[in-house]
Amino acid sequence: MTILKKPLTIKIIEEIIFEDNNLSFAEIEIPKNSFLDGRYIKEVYREISQNYNIIIIAIVDKEMSENVQFVTKGINHKIDAGDILIVVGDKDDIERFKIDLETIKF
């Protein structure tokens, strides 16, 4: 069964990267005192997906190293200022999310 899913996964990734659409990946650094600073991935994952229509793929913890931790592995990482979220979504939605991270304080 896994083999059947791979072509679909590859097709989706190719469309995101190569097709003329508005989807993109972004690395977003968490600003100090933003509405995500001090909250946990599992606590905000659905909220971010619903409010911004973007998906958190992974997080890079500034204190742990430059290693990427994929959210799909079930981690419940505490988000701190300086951490980097790797997201995918519409470019406009990602931009709106970035603006809110800078302006909405927790």
mmCIF file of N, CA and C in Angstrom:
data_model
loop_
_atom_site.group_PDB
_atom_site.id
_atom_site.type_symbol
_atom_site.label_atom_id
_atom_site.label_comp_id
_atom_site.label_asym_id
_atom_site.label_seq_id
_atom_site.Cartn_x
_atom_site.Cartn_y
_atom_site.Cartn_z
ATOM 1 N N MET A 1 0.802 -1.202 0.000
ATOM 2 C CA MET A 1 0.000 0.000 0.000
ATOM 3 C C MET A 1 0.844 1.265 0.000
ATOM 4 N N THR A 2 1.936 1.275 0.673
ATOM 5 C CA THR A 2 2.785 2.454 0.731
ATOM 6 C C THR A 2 3.256 2.866 -0.654
ATOM 7 N N ILE A 3 3.549 1.894 -1.489
ATOM 8 C CA ILE A 3 4.042 2.195 -2.831
ATOM 9 C C ILE A 3 2.997 2.991 -3.619
ATOM 10 N N LEU A 4 1.726 2.704 -3.445
ATOM 11 C CA LEU A 4 0.684 3.423 -4.168
ATOM 12 C C LEU A 4 0.576 4.880 -3.735
ATOM 13 N N LYS A 5 0.915 5.169 -2.493
ATOM 14 C CA LYS A 5 0.815 6.537 -1.996
ATOM 15 C C LYS A 5 1.977 7.406 -2.452
ATOM 16 N N LYS A 6 3.108 6.817 -2.729
ATOM 17 C CA LYS A 6 4.288 7.611 -3.076
ATOM 18 C C LYS A 6 4.104 8.446 -4.340
ATOM 19 N N PRO A 7 3.543 7.900 -5.416
ATOM 20 C CA PRO A 7 3.367 8.752 -6.599
ATOM 21 C C PRO A 7 2.492 9.976 -6.312
ATOM 22 N N LEU A 8 1.477 9.815 -5.496
ATOM 23 C CA LEU A 8 0.624 10.946 -5.154
ATOM 24 C C LEU A 8 1.408 11.973 -4.348
ATOM 25 N N THR A 9 2.194 11.514 -3.402
ATOM 26 C CA THR A 9 3.017 12.418 -2.596
ATOM 27 C C THR A 9 3.998 13.174 -3.472
ATOM 28 N N ILE A 10 4.652 12.479 -4.364
ATOM 29 C CA ILE A 10 5.608 13.113 -5.278
ATOM 30 C C ILE A 10 4.896 14.129 -6.162
ATOM 31 N N LYS A 11 3.710 13.780 -6.652
ATOM 32 C CA LYS A 11 2.941 14.704 -7.494
ATOM 33 C C LYS A 11 2.600 15.982 -6.724
ATOM 34 N N ILE A 12 2.180 15.846 -5.478
ATOM 35 C CA ILE A 12 1.836 17.018 -4.668
ATOM 36 C C ILE A 12 3.056 17.900 -4.461
ATOM 37 N N ILE A 13 4.179 17.295 -4.112
ATOM 38 C CA ILE A 13 5.407 18.065 -3.900
ATOM 39 C C ILE A 13 5.845 18.749 -5.191
ATOM 40 N N GLU A 14 5.775 18.040 -6.313
ATOM 41 C CA GLU A 14 6.137 18.646 -7.600
ATOM 42 C C GLU A 14 5.232 19.831 -7.920
ATOM 43 N N GLU A 15 3.938 19.705 -7.643
ATOM 44 C CA GLU A 15 3.020 20.810 -7.917
ATOM 45 C C GLU A 15 3.330 22.018 -7.047
ATOM 46 N N ILE A 16 3.675 21.776 -5.795
ATOM 47 C CA ILE A 16 4.018 22.883 -4.904
ATOM 48 C C ILE A 16 5.278 23.584 -5.393
ATOM 49 N N ILE A 17 6.265 22.812 -5.788
ATOM 50 C CA ILE A 17 7.564 23.377 -6.150
ATOM 51 C C ILE A 17 7.599 23.915 -7.576
ATOM 52 N N PHE A 18 7.042 23.170 -8.523
ATOM 53 C CA PHE A 18 7.261 23.497 -9.930
ATOM 54 C C PHE A 18 6.077 24.138 -10.648
ATOM 55 N N GLU A 19 4.872 23.929 -10.180
ATOM 56 C CA GLU A 19 3.708 24.465 -10.879
ATOM 57 C C GLU A 19 3.562 25.958 -10.597
ATOM 58 N N ASP A 20 2.855 26.614 -11.490
ATOM 59 C CA ASP A 20 2.596 28.041 -11.320
ATOM 60 C C ASP A 20 1.366 28.211 -10.425
ATOM 61 N N ASN A 21 1.615 28.160 -9.120
ATOM 62 C CA ASN A 21 0.538 28.363 -8.156
ATOM 63 C C ASN A 21 1.050 29.268 -7.047
ATOM 64 N N ASN A 22 0.239 29.514 -6.095
ATOM 65 C CA ASN A 22 0.606 30.441 -5.036
ATOM 66 C C ASN A 22 1.098 29.726 -3.777
ATOM 67 N N LEU A 23 1.297 28.408 -3.854
ATOM 68 C CA LEU A 23 1.763 27.653 -2.694
ATOM 69 C C LEU A 23 3.268 27.759 -2.540
ATOM 70 N N SER A 24 3.695 27.782 -1.290
ATOM 71 C CA SER A 24 5.136 27.787 -1.056
ATOM 72 C C SER A 24 5.442 27.282 0.345
ATOM 73 N N PHE A 25 6.698 26.944 0.535
ATOM 74 C CA PHE A 25 7.234 26.612 1.847
ATOM 75 C C PHE A 25 7.857 27.886 2.397
ATOM 76 N N ALA A 26 7.839 28.028 3.722
ATOM 77 C CA ALA A 26 8.469 29.196 4.336
ATOM 78 C C ALA A 26 9.069 28.808 5.681
ATOM 79 N N GLU A 27 10.170 29.466 6.014
ATOM 80 C CA GLU A 27 10.780 29.348 7.335
ATOM 81 C C GLU A 27 10.454 30.641 8.070
ATOM 82 N N ILE A 28 9.768 30.512 9.199
ATOM 83 C CA ILE A 28 9.301 31.687 9.923
ATOM 84 C C ILE A 28 9.860 31.663 11.343
ATOM 85 N N GLU A 29 10.649 32.685 11.665
ATOM 86 C CA GLU A 29 11.203 32.779 13.016
ATOM 87 C C GLU A 29 10.156 33.374 13.958
ATOM 88 N N ILE A 30 10.034 32.775 15.130
ATOM 89 C CA ILE A 30 9.062 33.230 16.117
ATOM 90 C C ILE A 30 9.607 34.454 16.853
ATOM 91 N N PRO A 31 8.912 35.592 16.755
ATOM 92 C CA PRO A 31 9.368 36.795 17.459
ATOM 93 C C PRO A 31 9.114 36.693 18.969
ATOM 94 N N LYS A 32 9.895 37.422 19.726
ATOM 95 C CA LYS A 32 9.714 37.465 21.175
ATOM 96 C C LYS A 32 8.341 38.066 21.487
ATOM 97 N N ASN A 33 7.647 37.448 22.436
ATOM 98 C CA ASN A 33 6.320 37.879 22.906
ATOM 99 C C ASN A 33 5.215 37.743 21.866
ATOM 100 N N SER A 34 5.447 36.986 20.786
ATOM 101 C CA SER A 34 4.369 36.766 19.820
ATOM 102 C C SER A 34 3.323 35.853 20.460
ATOM 103 N N PHE A 35 2.181 35.733 19.807
ATOM 104 C CA PHE A 35 1.108 34.916 20.367
ATOM 105 C C PHE A 35 1.450 33.424 20.414
ATOM 106 N N LEU A 36 2.557 32.996 19.792
ATOM 107 C CA LEU A 36 2.985 31.598 19.862
ATOM 108 C C LEU A 36 4.101 31.366 20.880
ATOM 109 N N ASP A 37 4.756 32.410 21.312
ATOM 110 C CA ASP A 37 5.881 32.296 22.245
ATOM 111 C C ASP A 37 5.407 31.651 23.551
ATOM 112 N N GLY A 38 5.994 30.495 23.889
ATOM 113 C CA GLY A 38 5.656 29.795 25.123
ATOM 114 C C GLY A 38 4.524 28.792 25.003
ATOM 115 N N ARG A 39 3.944 28.645 23.824
ATOM 116 C CA ARG A 39 2.849 27.688 23.619
ATOM 117 C C ARG A 39 3.394 26.411 22.986
ATOM 118 N N TYR A 40 2.596 25.353 23.006
ATOM 119 C CA TYR A 40 3.014 24.054 22.488
ATOM 120 C C TYR A 40 2.411 23.790 21.111
ATOM 121 N N ILE A 41 3.171 23.053 20.294
ATOM 122 C CA ILE A 41 2.743 22.718 18.926
ATOM 123 C C ILE A 41 1.339 22.120 18.921
ATOM 124 N N LYS A 42 1.107 21.101 19.751
ATOM 125 C CA LYS A 42 -0.203 20.436 19.741
ATOM 126 C C LYS A 42 -1.332 21.386 20.129
ATOM 127 N N GLU A 43 -1.020 22.384 20.915
ATOM 128 C CA GLU A 43 -2.012 23.363 21.358
ATOM 129 C C GLU A 43 -2.410 24.311 20.224
ATOM 130 N N VAL A 44 -1.482 24.631 19.326
ATOM 131 C CA VAL A 44 -1.735 25.660 18.309
ATOM 132 C C VAL A 44 -1.857 25.122 16.885
ATOM 133 N N TYR A 45 -1.553 23.847 16.669
ATOM 134 C CA TYR A 45 -1.521 23.291 15.315
ATOM 135 C C TYR A 45 -2.854 23.506 14.586
ATOM 136 N N ARG A 46 -3.931 23.089 15.209
ATOM 137 C CA ARG A 46 -5.250 23.208 14.568
ATOM 138 C C ARG A 46 -5.649 24.678 14.404
ATOM 139 N N GLU A 47 -5.373 25.474 15.418
ATOM 140 C CA GLU A 47 -5.690 26.910 15.381
ATOM 141 C C GLU A 47 -5.019 27.589 14.186
ATOM 142 N N ILE A 48 -3.755 27.282 13.964
ATOM 143 C CA ILE A 48 -3.018 27.882 12.850
ATOM 144 C C ILE A 48 -3.564 27.384 11.517
ATOM 145 N N SER A 49 -3.850 26.077 11.440
ATOM 146 C CA SER A 49 -4.399 25.521 10.199
ATOM 147 C C SER A 49 -5.738 26.157 9.852
ATOM 148 N N GLN A 50 -6.595 26.312 10.841
ATOM 149 C CA GLN A 50 -7.932 26.854 10.591
ATOM 150 C C GLN A 50 -7.920 28.361 10.341
ATOM 151 N N ASN A 51 -7.151 29.092 11.123
ATOM 152 C CA ASN A 51 -7.166 30.555 11.014
ATOM 153 C C ASN A 51 -6.342 31.097 9.851
ATOM 154 N N TYR A 52 -5.305 30.355 9.469
ATOM 155 C CA TYR A 52 -4.399 30.872 8.433
ATOM 156 C C TYR A 52 -4.336 29.996 7.187
ATOM 157 N N ASN A 53 -4.950 28.811 7.255
ATOM 158 C CA ASN A 53 -4.943 27.896 6.117
ATOM 159 C C ASN A 53 -3.521 27.514 5.706
ATOM 160 N N ILE A 54 -2.643 27.364 6.703
ATOM 161 C CA ILE A 54 -1.283 26.884 6.456
ATOM 162 C C ILE A 54 -1.036 25.666 7.342
ATOM 163 N N ILE A 55 -0.037 24.888 6.983
ATOM 164 C CA ILE A 55 0.288 23.667 7.719
ATOM 165 C C ILE A 55 1.710 23.769 8.250
ATOM 166 N N ILE A 56 1.859 23.511 9.549
ATOM 167 C CA ILE A 56 3.198 23.443 10.138
ATOM 168 C C ILE A 56 3.772 22.074 9.796
ATOM 169 N N ILE A 57 4.925 22.072 9.128
ATOM 170 C CA ILE A 57 5.586 20.830 8.736
ATOM 171 C C ILE A 57 6.612 20.415 9.783
ATOM 172 N N ALA A 58 7.381 21.387 10.258
ATOM 173 C CA ALA A 58 8.486 21.077 11.168
ATOM 174 C C ALA A 58 8.852 22.306 11.979
ATOM 175 N N ILE A 59 9.719 22.085 12.966
ATOM 176 C CA ILE A 59 10.220 23.177 13.799
ATOM 177 C C ILE A 59 11.712 22.984 14.010
ATOM 178 N N VAL A 60 12.428 24.089 14.041
ATOM 179 C CA VAL A 60 13.853 24.081 14.382
ATOM 180 C C VAL A 60 13.971 24.831 15.701
ATOM 181 N N ASP A 61 14.433 24.124 16.744
ATOM 182 C CA ASP A 61 14.566 24.710 18.078
ATOM 183 C C ASP A 61 15.904 25.407 18.190
ATOM 184 N N LYS A 62 15.890 26.687 18.491
ATOM 185 C CA LYS A 62 17.125 27.475 18.567
ATOM 186 C C LYS A 62 18.061 26.976 19.658
ATOM 187 N N GLU A 63 17.519 26.362 20.704
ATOM 188 C CA GLU A 63 18.345 25.902 21.816
ATOM 189 C C GLU A 63 18.907 24.506 21.597
ATOM 190 N N MET A 64 18.244 23.694 20.778
ATOM 191 C CA MET A 64 18.656 22.299 20.607
ATOM 192 C C MET A 64 19.695 22.119 19.514
ATOM 193 N N SER A 65 19.711 22.960 18.527
ATOM 194 C CA SER A 65 20.645 22.900 17.399
ATOM 195 C C SER A 65 19.907 23.292 16.144
ATOM 196 N N GLU A 66 20.489 22.980 15.034
ATOM 197 C CA GLU A 66 19.859 23.286 13.749
ATOM 198 C C GLU A 66 19.065 22.095 13.218
ATOM 199 N N ASN A 67 18.844 21.076 14.037
ATOM 200 C CA ASN A 67 18.108 19.895 13.595
ATOM 201 C C ASN A 67 16.632 20.210 13.401
ATOM 202 N N VAL A 68 16.087 19.678 12.335
ATOM 203 C CA VAL A 68 14.674 19.846 12.029
ATOM 204 C C VAL A 68 13.894 18.733 12.724
ATOM 205 N N GLN A 69 12.846 19.102 13.449
ATOM 206 C CA GLN A 69 11.960 18.136 14.084
ATOM 207 C C GLN A 69 10.631 18.178 13.347
ATOM 208 N N PHE A 70 10.274 17.065 12.713
ATOM 209 C CA PHE A 70 9.033 17.023 11.953
ATOM 210 C C PHE A 70 7.845 16.868 12.894
ATOM 211 N N VAL A 71 6.841 17.673 12.681
ATOM 212 C CA VAL A 71 5.662 17.685 13.535
ATOM 213 C C VAL A 71 4.903 16.366 13.433
ATOM 214 N N THR A 72 4.974 15.705 12.306
ATOM 215 C CA THR A 72 4.251 14.451 12.107
ATOM 216 C C THR A 72 4.754 13.331 13.005
ATOM 217 N N LYS A 73 5.887 13.508 13.632
ATOM 218 C CA LYS A 73 6.406 12.481 14.538
ATOM 219 C C LYS A 73 5.747 12.564 15.909
ATOM 220 N N GLY A 74 4.744 13.408 16.059
ATOM 221 C CA GLY A 74 3.989 13.491 17.292
ATOM 222 C C GLY A 74 4.651 14.299 18.391
ATOM 223 N N ILE A 75 5.618 15.118 18.028
ATOM 224 C CA ILE A 75 6.283 15.924 19.052
ATOM 225 C C ILE A 75 5.316 16.972 19.590
ATOM 226 N N ASN A 76 5.478 17.308 20.840
ATOM 227 C CA ASN A 76 4.697 18.396 21.419
ATOM 228 C C ASN A 76 5.681 19.419 21.947
ATOM 229 N N HIS A 77 6.361 20.018 21.033
ATOM 230 C CA HIS A 77 7.446 20.941 21.338
ATOM 231 C C HIS A 77 6.907 22.280 21.825
ATOM 232 N N LYS A 78 7.560 22.839 22.831
ATOM 233 C CA LYS A 78 7.226 24.190 23.287
ATOM 234 C C LYS A 78 7.889 25.179 22.337
ATOM 235 N N ILE A 79 7.103 26.081 21.799
ATOM 236 C CA ILE A 79 7.588 27.082 20.854
ATOM 237 C C ILE A 79 8.142 28.263 21.641
ATOM 238 N N ASP A 80 9.372 28.626 21.351
ATOM 239 C CA ASP A 80 10.009 29.764 22.010
ATOM 240 C C ASP A 80 10.433 30.789 20.971
ATOM 241 N N ALA A 81 10.595 32.029 21.404
ATOM 242 C CA ALA A 81 11.116 33.067 20.523
ATOM 243 C C ALA A 81 12.448 32.599 19.952
ATOM 244 N N GLY A 82 12.630 32.795 18.670
ATOM 245 C CA GLY A 82 13.852 32.374 17.997
ATOM 246 C C GLY A 82 13.730 31.029 17.307
ATOM 247 N N ASP A 83 12.752 30.205 17.713
ATOM 248 C CA ASP A 83 12.517 28.945 17.010
ATOM 249 C C ASP A 83 12.025 29.260 15.600
ATOM 250 N N ILE A 84 12.199 28.316 14.705
ATOM 251 C CA ILE A 84 11.777 28.512 13.320
ATOM 252 C C ILE A 84 10.728 27.472 12.967
ATOM 253 N N LEU A 85 9.574 27.939 12.511
ATOM 254 C CA LEU A 85 8.538 27.045 12.003
ATOM 255 C C LEU A 85 8.711 26.913 10.501
ATOM 256 N N ILE A 86 8.614 25.692 10.012
ATOM 257 C CA ILE A 86 8.615 25.444 8.574
ATOM 258 C C ILE A 86 7.172 25.123 8.209
ATOM 259 N N VAL A 87 6.609 25.946 7.333
ATOM 260 C CA VAL A 87 5.195 25.825 6.992
ATOM 261 C C VAL A 87 5.018 25.726 5.482
ATOM 262 N N VAL A 88 3.840 25.263 5.081
ATOM 263 C CA VAL A 88 3.460 25.257 3.674
ATOM 264 C C VAL A 88 2.060 25.845 3.584
ATOM 265 N N GLY A 89 1.846 26.625 2.540
ATOM 266 C CA GLY A 89 0.530 27.223 2.333
ATOM 267 C C GLY A 89 0.572 28.253 1.224
ATOM 268 N N ASP A 90 -0.547 28.901 1.052
ATOM 269 C CA ASP A 90 -0.659 29.976 0.080
ATOM 270 C C ASP A 90 0.244 31.132 0.517
ATOM 271 N N LYS A 91 0.927 31.733 -0.431
ATOM 272 C CA LYS A 91 1.874 32.810 -0.103
ATOM 273 C C LYS A 91 1.209 33.949 0.662
ATOM 274 N N ASP A 92 0.000 34.302 0.279
ATOM 275 C CA ASP A 92 -0.706 35.388 0.963
ATOM 276 C C ASP A 92 -1.060 35.012 2.402
ATOM 277 N N ASP A 93 -1.461 33.751 2.612
ATOM 278 C CA ASP A 93 -1.788 33.285 3.965
ATOM 279 C C ASP A 93 -0.545 33.255 4.846
ATOM 280 N N ILE A 94 0.570 32.830 4.284
ATOM 281 C CA ILE A 94 1.832 32.819 5.031
ATOM 282 C C ILE A 94 2.222 34.242 5.409
ATOM 283 N N GLU A 95 2.054 35.166 4.498
ATOM 284 C CA GLU A 95 2.397 36.564 4.776
ATOM 285 C C GLU A 95 1.514 37.135 5.886
ATOM 286 N N ARG A 96 0.240 36.817 5.852
ATOM 287 C CA ARG A 96 -0.690 37.274 6.892
ATOM 288 C C ARG A 96 -0.297 36.690 8.254
ATOM 289 N N PHE A 97 0.113 35.414 8.269
ATOM 290 C CA PHE A 97 0.570 34.758 9.494
ATOM 291 C C PHE A 97 1.813 35.455 10.050
ATOM 292 N N LYS A 98 2.760 35.779 9.158
ATOM 293 C CA LYS A 98 3.980 36.480 9.587
ATOM 294 C C LYS A 98 3.651 37.837 10.214
ATOM 295 N N ILE A 99 2.749 38.568 9.587
ATOM 296 C CA ILE A 99 2.354 39.882 10.108
ATOM 297 C C ILE A 99 1.725 39.740 11.492
ATOM 298 N N ASP A 100 0.834 38.762 11.641
ATOM 299 C CA ASP A 100 0.187 38.558 12.936
ATOM 300 C C ASP A 100 1.189 38.142 14.010
ATOM 301 N N LEU A 101 2.197 37.363 13.641
ATOM 302 C CA LEU A 101 3.229 36.983 14.614
ATOM 303 C C LEU A 101 3.951 38.213 15.156
ATOM 304 N N GLU A 102 4.115 39.203 14.308
ATOM 305 C CA GLU A 102 4.803 40.433 14.716
ATOM 306 C C GLU A 102 3.899 41.375 15.510
ATOM 307 N N THR A 103 2.600 41.343 15.230
ATOM 308 C CA THR A 103 1.720 42.358 15.809
ATOM 309 C C THR A 103 0.836 41.868 16.954
ATOM 310 N N ILE A 104 0.446 40.588 16.941
ATOM 311 C CA ILE A 104 -0.414 40.069 18.007
ATOM 312 C C ILE A 104 0.474 39.509 19.105
ATOM 313 N N LYS A 105 0.386 40.091 20.263
ATOM 314 C CA LYS A 105 1.233 39.689 21.393
ATOM 315 C C LYS A 105 0.452 38.777 22.324
ATOM 316 N N PHE A 106 1.180 37.899 22.998
ATOM 317 C CA PHE A 106 0.575 36.935 23.926
ATOM 318 C C PHE A 106 0.678 37.434 25.335
#
